[in-house]
């Protein structure tokens, strides 16, 4: 009996290990496939010329360099929270942003920093200016992407080209303006008549009230005129037409007398 139970336990343990391996394999495969999905809405962090790419300098360069003019705008590639914003001896003025898709981005060698730690930032938000601080040989932005988090060894570094697009040294990159144009169009005031069941009902009630007000005013006017018919100048056109009709009738009666 004891041997039978031992065999069942061994079989159960083996089944558990196989299941864990299968689930782990599927999870890592899903992660590699979902990288493009997690970053499909990302934009370039700055505009300029590509001066260096990933894994150069004997594999120590774990980012991409974009050169431009001193003070050029630097933006977040996606919304997130600022995890670090400080001056580093190597990075110079640097900003770290942790994103909801479990990735962390680094913006280094900045001239100025406009955000603080624990600050929430939106996609495309201005966070700094391109500079030449820290271990830098010219004005540029050093941009890095890390899976989960940045570490000193940078073992989690991801090639930015896999996310932002295939570029080469010497190529100029620009930030797409499509979303900004859409926002401008939407922000413009559009004056159009309001059409809604509620508005139509209000207008209908107002029209009925005006018609009723005119009807009552006319009725009151007629009553006032009947009470005081002595002054001809106060007789309106409607009453005058009755008066003229009466006069015509009198003229016809006199004509019959003469005949």
PDB file of N, CA and C in Angstrom, residues 129-224:
ATOM      1  N   UNK A 129      15.182  69.031 -21.778  1.00  0.00           N
ATOM      2  CA  UNK A 129      15.849  69.565 -22.961  1.00  0.00           C
ATOM      3  C   UNK A 129      17.104  68.750 -23.267  1.00  0.00           C
ATOM      4  N   UNK A 130      17.377  68.578 -24.547  1.00  0.00           N
ATOM      5  CA  UNK A 130      18.583  67.865 -24.974  1.00  0.00           C
ATOM      6  C   UNK A 130      19.823  68.642 -24.543  1.00  0.00           C
ATOM      7  N   UNK A 131      20.836  67.904 -24.050  1.00  0.00           N
ATOM      8  CA  UNK A 131      22.027  68.578 -23.557  1.00  0.00           C
ATOM      9  C   UNK A 131      23.307  67.793 -23.790  1.00  0.00           C
ATOM     10  N   UNK A 132      24.313  68.139 -22.984  1.00  0.00           N
ATOM     11  CA  UNK A 132      25.644  67.531 -23.133  1.00  0.00           C
ATOM     12  C   UNK A 132      26.250  67.318 -21.744  1.00  0.00           C
ATOM     13  N   UNK A 133      25.439  66.817 -20.803  1.00  0.00           N
ATOM     14  CA  UNK A 133      25.895  66.641 -19.425  1.00  0.00           C
ATOM     15  C   UNK A 133      26.349  65.200 -19.182  1.00  0.00           C
ATOM     16  N   UNK A 134      27.163  65.008 -18.129  1.00  0.00           N
ATOM     17  CA  UNK A 134      27.665  63.673 -17.812  1.00  0.00           C
ATOM     18  C   UNK A 134      28.748  63.232 -18.777  1.00  0.00           C
ATOM     19  N   UNK A 135      28.896  61.929 -18.965  1.00  0.00           N
ATOM     20  CA  UNK A 135      29.884  61.398 -19.902  1.00  0.00           C
ATOM     21  C   UNK A 135      29.336  61.500 -21.306  1.00  0.00           C
ATOM     22  N   UNK A 136      29.482  62.663 -21.901  1.00  0.00           N
ATOM     23  CA  UNK A 136      28.937  62.931 -23.228  1.00  0.00           C
ATOM     24  C   UNK A 136      29.957  63.691 -24.060  1.00  0.00           C
ATOM     25  N   UNK A 137      29.988  63.372 -25.338  1.00  0.00           N
ATOM     26  CA  UNK A 137      30.955  64.012 -26.233  1.00  0.00           C
ATOM     27  C   UNK A 137      30.293  64.995 -27.186  1.00  0.00           C
ATOM     28  N   UNK A 138      29.038  65.305 -26.960  1.00  0.00           N
ATOM     29  CA  UNK A 138      28.321  66.245 -27.817  1.00  0.00           C
ATOM     30  C   UNK A 138      26.851  66.304 -27.417  1.00  0.00           C
ATOM     31  N   UNK A 139      26.158  67.303 -27.926  1.00  0.00           N
ATOM     32  CA  UNK A 139      24.739  67.473 -27.586  1.00  0.00           C
ATOM     33  C   UNK A 139      23.928  66.339 -28.206  1.00  0.00           C
ATOM     34  N   UNK A 140      23.276  65.545 -27.365  1.00  0.00           N
ATOM     35  CA  UNK A 140      22.429  64.456 -27.858  1.00  0.00           C
ATOM     36  C   UNK A 140      21.567  63.903 -26.723  1.00  0.00           C
ATOM     37  N   UNK A 141      20.580  63.116 -27.099  1.00  0.00           N
ATOM     38  CA  UNK A 141      19.773  62.383 -26.124  1.00  0.00           C
ATOM     39  C   UNK A 141      20.175  60.913 -26.171  1.00  0.00           C
ATOM     40  N   UNK A 142      20.525  60.356 -25.022  1.00  0.00           N
ATOM     41  CA  UNK A 142      20.773  58.927 -24.914  1.00  0.00           C
ATOM     42  C   UNK A 142      19.503  58.291 -24.356  1.00  0.00           C
ATOM     43  N   UNK A 143      18.884  57.403 -25.136  1.00  0.00           N
ATOM     44  CA  UNK A 143      17.594  56.822 -24.779  1.00  0.00           C
ATOM     45  C   UNK A 143      17.713  55.317 -24.613  1.00  0.00           C
ATOM     46  N   UNK A 144      17.185  54.793 -23.501  1.00  0.00           N
ATOM     47  CA  UNK A 144      17.228  53.360 -23.229  1.00  0.00           C
ATOM     48  C   UNK A 144      15.833  52.826 -22.898  1.00  0.00           C
ATOM     49  N   UNK A 145      15.627  51.524 -23.175  1.00  0.00           N
ATOM     50  CA  UNK A 145      14.407  50.812 -22.794  1.00  0.00           C
ATOM     51  C   UNK A 145      14.811  49.565 -22.026  1.00  0.00           C
ATOM     52  N   UNK A 146      14.159  49.319 -20.884  1.00  0.00           N
ATOM     53  CA  UNK A 146      14.471  48.154 -20.064  1.00  0.00           C
ATOM     54  C   UNK A 146      13.199  47.386 -19.734  1.00  0.00           C
ATOM     55  N   UNK A 147      13.290  46.078 -19.790  1.00  0.00           N
ATOM     56  CA  UNK A 147      12.165  45.229 -19.414  1.00  0.00           C
ATOM     57  C   UNK A 147      12.050  45.193 -17.887  1.00  0.00           C
ATOM     58  N   UNK A 148      10.879  45.521 -17.385  1.00  0.00           N
ATOM     59  CA  UNK A 148      10.583  45.583 -15.948  1.00  0.00           C
ATOM     60  C   UNK A 148      11.273  46.758 -15.275  1.00  0.00           C
ATOM     61  N   UNK A 149      12.623  46.785 -15.232  1.00  0.00           N
ATOM     62  CA  UNK A 149      13.299  47.894 -14.566  1.00  0.00           C
ATOM     63  C   UNK A 149      14.756  48.006 -15.011  1.00  0.00           C
ATOM     64  N   UNK A 150      15.313  49.196 -14.824  1.00  0.00           N
ATOM     65  CA  UNK A 150      16.722  49.447 -15.114  1.00  0.00           C
ATOM     66  C   UNK A 150      17.576  48.889 -13.985  1.00  0.00           C
ATOM     67  N   UNK A 151      18.706  48.288 -14.338  1.00  0.00           N
ATOM     68  CA  UNK A 151      19.684  47.807 -13.345  1.00  0.00           C
ATOM     69  C   UNK A 151      21.066  48.314 -13.736  1.00  0.00           C
ATOM     70  N   UNK A 152      21.984  48.268 -12.801  1.00  0.00           N
ATOM     71  CA  UNK A 152      23.338  48.740 -13.065  1.00  0.00           C
ATOM     72  C   UNK A 152      23.995  47.921 -14.169  1.00  0.00           C
ATOM     73  N   UNK A 153      23.764  46.615 -14.173  1.00  0.00           N
ATOM     74  CA  UNK A 153      24.350  45.739 -15.194  1.00  0.00           C
ATOM     75  C   UNK A 153      23.622  45.853 -16.534  1.00  0.00           C
ATOM     76  N   UNK A 154      22.444  46.444 -16.525  1.00  0.00           N
ATOM     77  CA  UNK A 154      21.633  46.640 -17.743  1.00  0.00           C
ATOM     78  C   UNK A 154      21.319  45.330 -18.464  1.00  0.00           C
ATOM     79  N   UNK A 155      21.102  44.255 -17.684  1.00  0.00           N
ATOM     80  CA  UNK A 155      20.788  42.966 -18.303  1.00  0.00           C
ATOM     81  C   UNK A 155      19.371  42.929 -18.873  1.00  0.00           C
ATOM     82  N   UNK A 156      18.535  43.921 -18.501  1.00  0.00           N
ATOM     83  CA  UNK A 156      17.161  43.960 -19.004  1.00  0.00           C
ATOM     84  C   UNK A 156      16.992  44.896 -20.193  1.00  0.00           C
ATOM     85  N   UNK A 157      18.099  45.409 -20.728  1.00  0.00           N
ATOM     86  CA  UNK A 157      18.027  46.398 -21.813  1.00  0.00           C
ATOM     87  C   UNK A 157      17.427  45.798 -23.083  1.00  0.00           C
ATOM     88  N   UNK A 158      16.590  46.591 -23.755  1.00  0.00           N
ATOM     89  CA  UNK A 158      15.946  46.197 -25.013  1.00  0.00           C
ATOM     90  C   UNK A 158      16.400  47.165 -26.101  1.00  0.00           C
ATOM     91  N   UNK A 159      16.666  46.646 -27.274  1.00  0.00           N
ATOM     92  CA  UNK A 159      17.074  47.481 -28.398  1.00  0.00           C
ATOM     93  C   UNK A 159      15.925  48.408 -28.787  1.00  0.00           C
ATOM     94  N   UNK A 160      16.087  49.726 -28.676  1.00  0.00           N
ATOM     95  CA  UNK A 160      15.004  50.653 -29.032  1.00  0.00           C
ATOM     96  C   UNK A 160      14.526  50.528 -30.474  1.00  0.00           C
ATOM     97  N   UNK A 161      15.381  50.026 -31.351  1.00  0.00           N
ATOM     98  CA  UNK A 161      14.991  49.854 -32.753  1.00  0.00           C
ATOM     99  C   UNK A 161      13.830  48.862 -32.875  1.00  0.00           C
ATOM    100  N   UNK A 162      13.790  47.859 -31.976  1.00  0.00           N
ATOM    101  CA  UNK A 162      12.705  46.876 -32.004  1.00  0.00           C
ATOM    102  C   UNK A 162      11.357  47.519 -31.679  1.00  0.00           C
ATOM    103  N   UNK A 163      11.395  48.671 -31.016  1.00  0.00           N
ATOM    104  CA  UNK A 163      10.174  49.339 -30.592  1.00  0.00           C
ATOM    105  C   UNK A 163       9.838  50.539 -31.481  1.00  0.00           C
ATOM    106  N   UNK A 164      10.845  51.383 -31.735  1.00  0.00           N
ATOM    107  CA  UNK A 164      10.602  52.643 -32.441  1.00  0.00           C
ATOM    108  C   UNK A 164      10.712  52.524 -33.954  1.00  0.00           C
ATOM    109  N   UNK A 165      11.373  51.488 -34.432  1.00  0.00           N
ATOM    110  CA  UNK A 165      11.523  51.313 -35.872  1.00  0.00           C
ATOM    111  C   UNK A 165      12.980  51.190 -36.273  1.00  0.00           C
ATOM    112  N   UNK A 166      13.204  50.569 -37.411  1.00  0.00           N
ATOM    113  CA  UNK A 166      14.562  50.310 -37.895  1.00  0.00           C
ATOM    114  C   UNK A 166      15.193  51.588 -38.435  1.00  0.00           C
ATOM    115  N   UNK A 167      16.280  52.023 -37.797  1.00  0.00           N
ATOM    116  CA  UNK A 167      16.994  53.227 -38.227  1.00  0.00           C
ATOM    117  C   UNK A 167      18.483  52.937 -38.280  1.00  0.00           C
ATOM    118  N   UNK A 168      19.201  53.792 -38.980  1.00  0.00           N
ATOM    119  CA  UNK A 168      20.648  53.646 -39.109  1.00  0.00           C
ATOM    120  C   UNK A 168      21.333  54.941 -38.700  1.00  0.00           C
ATOM    121  N   UNK A 169      22.635  54.854 -38.432  1.00  0.00           N
ATOM    122  CA  UNK A 169      23.419  56.034 -38.085  1.00  0.00           C
ATOM    123  C   UNK A 169      23.396  57.018 -39.256  1.00  0.00           C
ATOM    124  N   UNK A 170      23.139  58.276 -38.953  1.00  0.00           N
ATOM    125  CA  UNK A 170      23.058  59.306 -39.974  1.00  0.00           C
ATOM    126  C   UNK A 170      21.638  59.603 -40.430  1.00  0.00           C
ATOM    127  N   UNK A 171      20.691  58.772 -40.009  1.00  0.00           N
ATOM    128  CA  UNK A 171      19.298  58.960 -40.409  1.00  0.00           C
ATOM    129  C   UNK A 171      18.613  59.959 -39.474  1.00  0.00           C
ATOM    130  N   UNK A 172      17.776  60.807 -40.053  1.00  0.00           N
ATOM    131  CA  UNK A 172      17.023  61.788 -39.274  1.00  0.00           C
ATOM    132  C   UNK A 172      15.674  61.214 -38.862  1.00  0.00           C
ATOM    133  N   UNK A 173      15.321  61.403 -37.605  1.00  0.00           N
ATOM    134  CA  UNK A 173      14.028  60.914 -37.109  1.00  0.00           C
ATOM    135  C   UNK A 173      13.184  62.109 -36.680  1.00  0.00           C
ATOM    136  N   UNK A 174      11.872  61.999 -36.885  1.00  0.00           N
ATOM    137  CA  UNK A 174      10.932  63.047 -36.510  1.00  0.00           C
ATOM    138  C   UNK A 174       9.747  62.434 -35.775  1.00  0.00           C
ATOM    139  N   UNK A 175       9.134  63.231 -34.930  1.00  0.00           N
ATOM    140  CA  UNK A 175       7.961  62.789 -34.185  1.00  0.00           C
ATOM    141  C   UNK A 175       6.729  63.026 -35.042  1.00  0.00           C
ATOM    142  N   UNK A 176       5.887  62.013 -35.147  1.00  0.00           N
ATOM    143  CA  UNK A 176       4.665  62.127 -35.944  1.00  0.00           C
ATOM    144  C   UNK A 176       3.778  63.219 -35.384  1.00  0.00           C
ATOM    145  N   UNK A 177       3.179  64.022 -36.293  1.00  0.00           N
ATOM    146  CA  UNK A 177       2.336  65.143 -35.882  1.00  0.00           C
ATOM    147  C   UNK A 177       0.864  64.850 -36.063  1.00  0.00           C
ATOM    148  N   UNK A 178       0.509  63.631 -36.401  1.00  0.00           N
ATOM    149  CA  UNK A 178      -0.881  63.291 -36.693  1.00  0.00           C
ATOM    150  C   UNK A 178      -1.784  63.545 -35.496  1.00  0.00           C
ATOM    151  N   UNK A 179      -1.386  63.095 -34.313  1.00  0.00           N
ATOM    152  CA  UNK A 179      -2.220  63.248 -33.123  1.00  0.00           C
ATOM    153  C   UNK A 179      -2.360  64.712 -32.720  1.00  0.00           C
ATOM    154  N   UNK A 180      -1.268  65.501 -32.903  1.00  0.00           N
ATOM    155  CA  UNK A 180      -1.337  66.906 -32.547  1.00  0.00           C
ATOM    156  C   UNK A 180      -2.322  67.640 -33.448  1.00  0.00           C
ATOM    157  N   UNK A 181      -2.342  67.300 -34.758  1.00  0.00           N
ATOM    158  CA  UNK A 181      -3.267  67.926 -35.688  1.00  0.00           C
ATOM    159  C   UNK A 181      -4.704  67.597 -35.316  1.00  0.00           C
ATOM    160  N   UNK A 182      -4.949  66.345 -34.920  1.00  0.00           N
ATOM    161  CA  UNK A 182      -6.292  65.938 -34.532  1.00  0.00           C
ATOM    162  C   UNK A 182      -6.740  66.714 -33.303  1.00  0.00           C
ATOM    163  N   UNK A 183      -5.839  66.898 -32.340  1.00  0.00           N
ATOM    164  CA  UNK A 183      -6.188  67.631 -31.128  1.00  0.00           C
ATOM    165  C   UNK A 183      -6.525  69.084 -31.450  1.00  0.00           C
ATOM    166  N   UNK A 184      -5.776  69.695 -32.405  1.00  0.00           N
ATOM    167  CA  UNK A 184      -6.050  71.074 -32.768  1.00  0.00           C
ATOM    168  C   UNK A 184      -7.420  71.204 -33.394  1.00  0.00           C
ATOM    169  N   UNK A 185      -7.771  70.263 -34.258  1.00  0.00           N
ATOM    170  CA  UNK A 185      -9.076  70.310 -34.910  1.00  0.00           C
ATOM    171  C   UNK A 185     -10.188  70.158 -33.887  1.00  0.00           C
ATOM    172  N   UNK A 186     -10.000  69.242 -32.960  1.00  0.00           N
ATOM    173  CA  UNK A 186     -11.023  68.996 -31.940  1.00  0.00           C
ATOM    174  C   UNK A 186     -11.162  70.186 -31.006  1.00  0.00           C
ATOM    175  N   UNK A 187     -10.032  70.860 -30.708  1.00  0.00           N
ATOM    176  CA  UNK A 187     -10.068  71.958 -29.762  1.00  0.00           C
ATOM    177  C   UNK A 187     -10.721  73.211 -30.336  1.00  0.00           C
ATOM    178  N   UNK A 188     -10.855  73.314 -31.684  1.00  0.00           N
ATOM    179  CA  UNK A 188     -11.479  74.475 -32.285  1.00  0.00           C
ATOM    180  C   UNK A 188     -12.966  74.497 -31.971  1.00  0.00           C
ATOM    181  N   UNK A 189     -13.501  75.671 -31.551  1.00  0.00           N
ATOM    182  CA  UNK A 189     -14.935  75.732 -31.255  1.00  0.00           C
ATOM    183  C   UNK A 189     -15.764  75.579 -32.511  1.00  0.00           C
ATOM    184  N   UNK A 190     -16.772  74.738 -32.454  1.00  0.00           N
ATOM    185  CA  UNK A 190     -17.657  74.500 -33.580  1.00  0.00           C
ATOM    186  C   UNK A 190     -19.046  74.975 -33.208  1.00  0.00           C
ATOM    187  N   UNK A 191     -19.522  75.994 -33.905  1.00  0.00           N
ATOM    188  CA  UNK A 191     -20.828  76.553 -33.618  1.00  0.00           C
ATOM    189  C   UNK A 191     -21.862  75.912 -34.520  1.00  0.00           C
ATOM    190  N   UNK A 192     -22.672  75.094 -33.960  1.00  0.00           N
ATOM    191  CA  UNK A 192     -23.725  74.413 -34.699  1.00  0.00           C
ATOM    192  C   UNK A 192     -25.019  74.504 -33.902  1.00  0.00           C
ATOM    193  N   UNK A 193     -26.162  74.558 -34.588  1.00  0.00           N
ATOM    194  CA  UNK A 193     -27.430  74.584 -33.857  1.00  0.00           C
ATOM    195  C   UNK A 193     -27.634  73.308 -33.066  1.00  0.00           C
ATOM    196  N   UNK A 194     -28.192  73.451 -31.886  1.00  0.00           N
ATOM    197  CA  UNK A 194     -28.409  72.296 -31.018  1.00  0.00           C
ATOM    198  C   UNK A 194     -29.717  71.621 -31.401  1.00  0.00           C
ATOM    199  N   UNK A 195     -29.645  70.365 -31.712  1.00  0.00           N
ATOM    200  CA  UNK A 195     -30.831  69.584 -32.045  1.00  0.00           C
ATOM    201  C   UNK A 195     -30.922  68.412 -31.082  1.00  0.00           C
ATOM    202  N   UNK A 196     -31.914  68.466 -30.226  1.00  0.00           N
ATOM    203  CA  UNK A 196     -32.137  67.373 -29.289  1.00  0.00           C
ATOM    204  C   UNK A 196     -33.615  67.357 -28.938  1.00  0.00           C
ATOM    205  N   UNK A 197     -34.157  66.218 -28.559  1.00  0.00           N
ATOM    206  CA  UNK A 197     -35.576  66.152 -28.185  1.00  0.00           C
ATOM    207  C   UNK A 197     -35.942  67.156 -27.107  1.00  0.00           C
ATOM    208  N   UNK A 198     -35.054  67.344 -26.141  1.00  0.00           N
ATOM    209  CA  UNK A 198     -35.332  68.276 -25.057  1.00  0.00           C
ATOM    210  C   UNK A 198     -35.384  69.706 -25.569  1.00  0.00           C
ATOM    211  N   UNK A 199     -34.418  70.068 -26.433  1.00  0.00           N
ATOM    212  CA  UNK A 199     -34.392  71.425 -26.981  1.00  0.00           C
ATOM    213  C   UNK A 199     -35.603  71.681 -27.860  1.00  0.00           C
ATOM    214  N   UNK A 200     -35.981  70.700 -28.677  1.00  0.00           N
ATOM    215  CA  UNK A 200     -37.154  70.850 -29.537  1.00  0.00           C
ATOM    216  C   UNK A 200     -38.419  71.025 -28.703  1.00  0.00           C
ATOM    217  N   UNK A 201     -38.527  70.300 -27.593  1.00  0.00           N
ATOM    218  CA  UNK A 201     -39.692  70.408 -26.722  1.00  0.00           C
ATOM    219  C   UNK A 201     -39.779  71.798 -26.096  1.00  0.00           C
ATOM    220  N   UNK A 202     -38.649  72.338 -25.680  1.00  0.00           N
ATOM    221  CA  UNK A 202     -38.615  73.678 -25.098  1.00  0.00           C
ATOM    222  C   UNK A 202     -39.043  74.717 -26.121  1.00  0.00           C
ATOM    223  N   UNK A 203     -38.521  74.583 -27.359  1.00  0.00           N
ATOM    224  CA  UNK A 203     -38.896  75.525 -28.405  1.00  0.00           C
ATOM    225  C   UNK A 203     -40.381  75.442 -28.724  1.00  0.00           C
ATOM    226  N   UNK A 204     -40.925  74.250 -28.733  1.00  0.00           N
ATOM    227  CA  UNK A 204     -42.349  74.082 -29.004  1.00  0.00           C
ATOM    228  C   UNK A 204     -43.203  74.728 -27.917  1.00  0.00           C
ATOM    229  N   UNK A 205     -42.787  74.558 -26.650  1.00  0.00           N
ATOM    230  CA  UNK A 205     -43.517  75.170 -25.546  1.00  0.00           C
ATOM    231  C   UNK A 205     -43.445  76.696 -25.622  1.00  0.00           C
ATOM    232  N   UNK A 206     -42.274  77.222 -25.984  1.00  0.00           N
ATOM    233  CA  UNK A 206     -42.126  78.670 -26.119  1.00  0.00           C
ATOM    234  C   UNK A 206     -43.025  79.208 -27.229  1.00  0.00           C
ATOM    235  N   UNK A 207     -43.131  78.457 -28.336  1.00  0.00           N
ATOM    236  CA  UNK A 207     -43.983  78.881 -29.449  1.00  0.00           C
ATOM    237  C   UNK A 207     -45.450  78.912 -29.032  1.00  0.00           C
ATOM    238  N   UNK A 208     -45.888  77.877 -28.303  1.00  0.00           N
ATOM    239  CA  UNK A 208     -47.267  77.834 -27.823  1.00  0.00           C
ATOM    240  C   UNK A 208     -47.549  78.995 -26.878  1.00  0.00           C
ATOM    241  N   UNK A 209     -46.572  79.301 -26.004  1.00  0.00           N
ATOM    242  CA  UNK A 209     -46.751  80.399 -25.047  1.00  0.00           C
ATOM    243  C   UNK A 209     -46.882  81.724 -25.774  1.00  0.00           C
ATOM    244  N   UNK A 210     -46.063  81.931 -26.819  1.00  0.00           N
ATOM    245  CA  UNK A 210     -46.150  83.172 -27.596  1.00  0.00           C
ATOM    246  C   UNK A 210     -47.501  83.295 -28.293  1.00  0.00           C
ATOM    247  N   UNK A 211     -47.982  82.199 -28.901  1.00  0.00           N
ATOM    248  CA  UNK A 211     -49.277  82.228 -29.584  1.00  0.00           C
ATOM    249  C   UNK A 211     -50.410  82.532 -28.599  1.00  0.00           C
ATOM    250  N   UNK A 212     -50.342  81.932 -27.415  1.00  0.00           N
ATOM    251  CA  UNK A 212     -51.355  82.177 -26.401  1.00  0.00           C
ATOM    252  C   UNK A 212     -51.308  83.618 -25.913  1.00  0.00           C
ATOM    253  N   UNK A 213     -50.089  84.137 -25.779  1.00  0.00           N
ATOM    254  CA  UNK A 213     -49.928  85.526 -25.330  1.00  0.00           C
ATOM    255  C   UNK A 213     -50.516  86.496 -26.353  1.00  0.00           C
ATOM    256  N   UNK A 214     -50.262  86.237 -27.646  1.00  0.00           N
ATOM    257  CA  UNK A 214     -50.813  87.096 -28.711  1.00  0.00           C
ATOM    258  C   UNK A 214     -52.338  87.007 -28.730  1.00  0.00           C
ATOM    259  N   UNK A 215     -52.873  85.785 -28.578  1.00  0.00           N
ATOM    260  CA  UNK A 215     -54.329  85.602 -28.595  1.00  0.00           C
ATOM    261  C   UNK A 215     -54.992  86.361 -27.461  1.00  0.00           C
ATOM    262  N   UNK A 216     -54.394  86.264 -26.272  1.00  0.00           N
ATOM    263  CA  UNK A 216     -54.970  86.958 -25.119  1.00  0.00           C
ATOM    264  C   UNK A 216     -54.859  88.469 -25.272  1.00  0.00           C
ATOM    265  N   UNK A 217     -53.751  88.930 -25.825  1.00  0.00           N
ATOM    266  CA  UNK A 217     -53.566  90.364 -26.023  1.00  0.00           C
ATOM    267  C   UNK A 217     -54.590  90.923 -26.993  1.00  0.00           C
ATOM    268  N   UNK A 218     -54.858  90.179 -28.088  1.00  0.00           N
ATOM    269  CA  UNK A 218     -55.843  90.606 -29.076  1.00  0.00           C
ATOM    270  C   UNK A 218     -57.241  90.649 -28.474  1.00  0.00           C
ATOM    271  N   UNK A 219     -57.548  89.658 -27.633  1.00  0.00           N
ATOM    272  CA  UNK A 219     -58.857  89.593 -27.010  1.00  0.00           C
ATOM    273  C   UNK A 219     -59.054  90.761 -26.063  1.00  0.00           C
ATOM    274  N   UNK A 220     -58.036  91.059 -25.264  1.00  0.00           N
ATOM    275  CA  UNK A 220     -58.122  92.193 -24.352  1.00  0.00           C
ATOM    276  C   UNK A 220     -58.273  93.495 -25.114  1.00  0.00           C
ATOM    277  N   UNK A 221     -57.604  93.590 -26.252  1.00  0.00           N
ATOM    278  CA  UNK A 221     -57.684  94.800 -27.056  1.00  0.00           C
ATOM    279  C   UNK A 221     -59.101  94.995 -27.593  1.00  0.00           C
ATOM    280  N   UNK A 222     -59.719  93.897 -28.045  1.00  0.00           N
ATOM    281  CA  UNK A 222     -61.083  93.978 -28.567  1.00  0.00           C
ATOM    282  C   UNK A 222     -62.064  94.387 -27.474  1.00  0.00           C
ATOM    283  N   UNK A 223     -61.863  93.856 -26.262  1.00  0.00           N
ATOM    284  CA  UNK A 223     -62.743  94.209 -25.145  1.00  0.00           C
ATOM    285  C   UNK A 223     -62.620  95.691 -24.832  1.00  0.00           C
ATOM    286  N   UNK A 224     -61.429  96.205 -24.815  1.00  0.00           N
ATOM    287  CA  UNK A 224     -61.190  97.616 -24.523  1.00  0.00           C
ATOM    288  C   UNK A 224     -61.818  98.511 -25.584  1.00  0.00           C
TER     289      UNK A 224
END
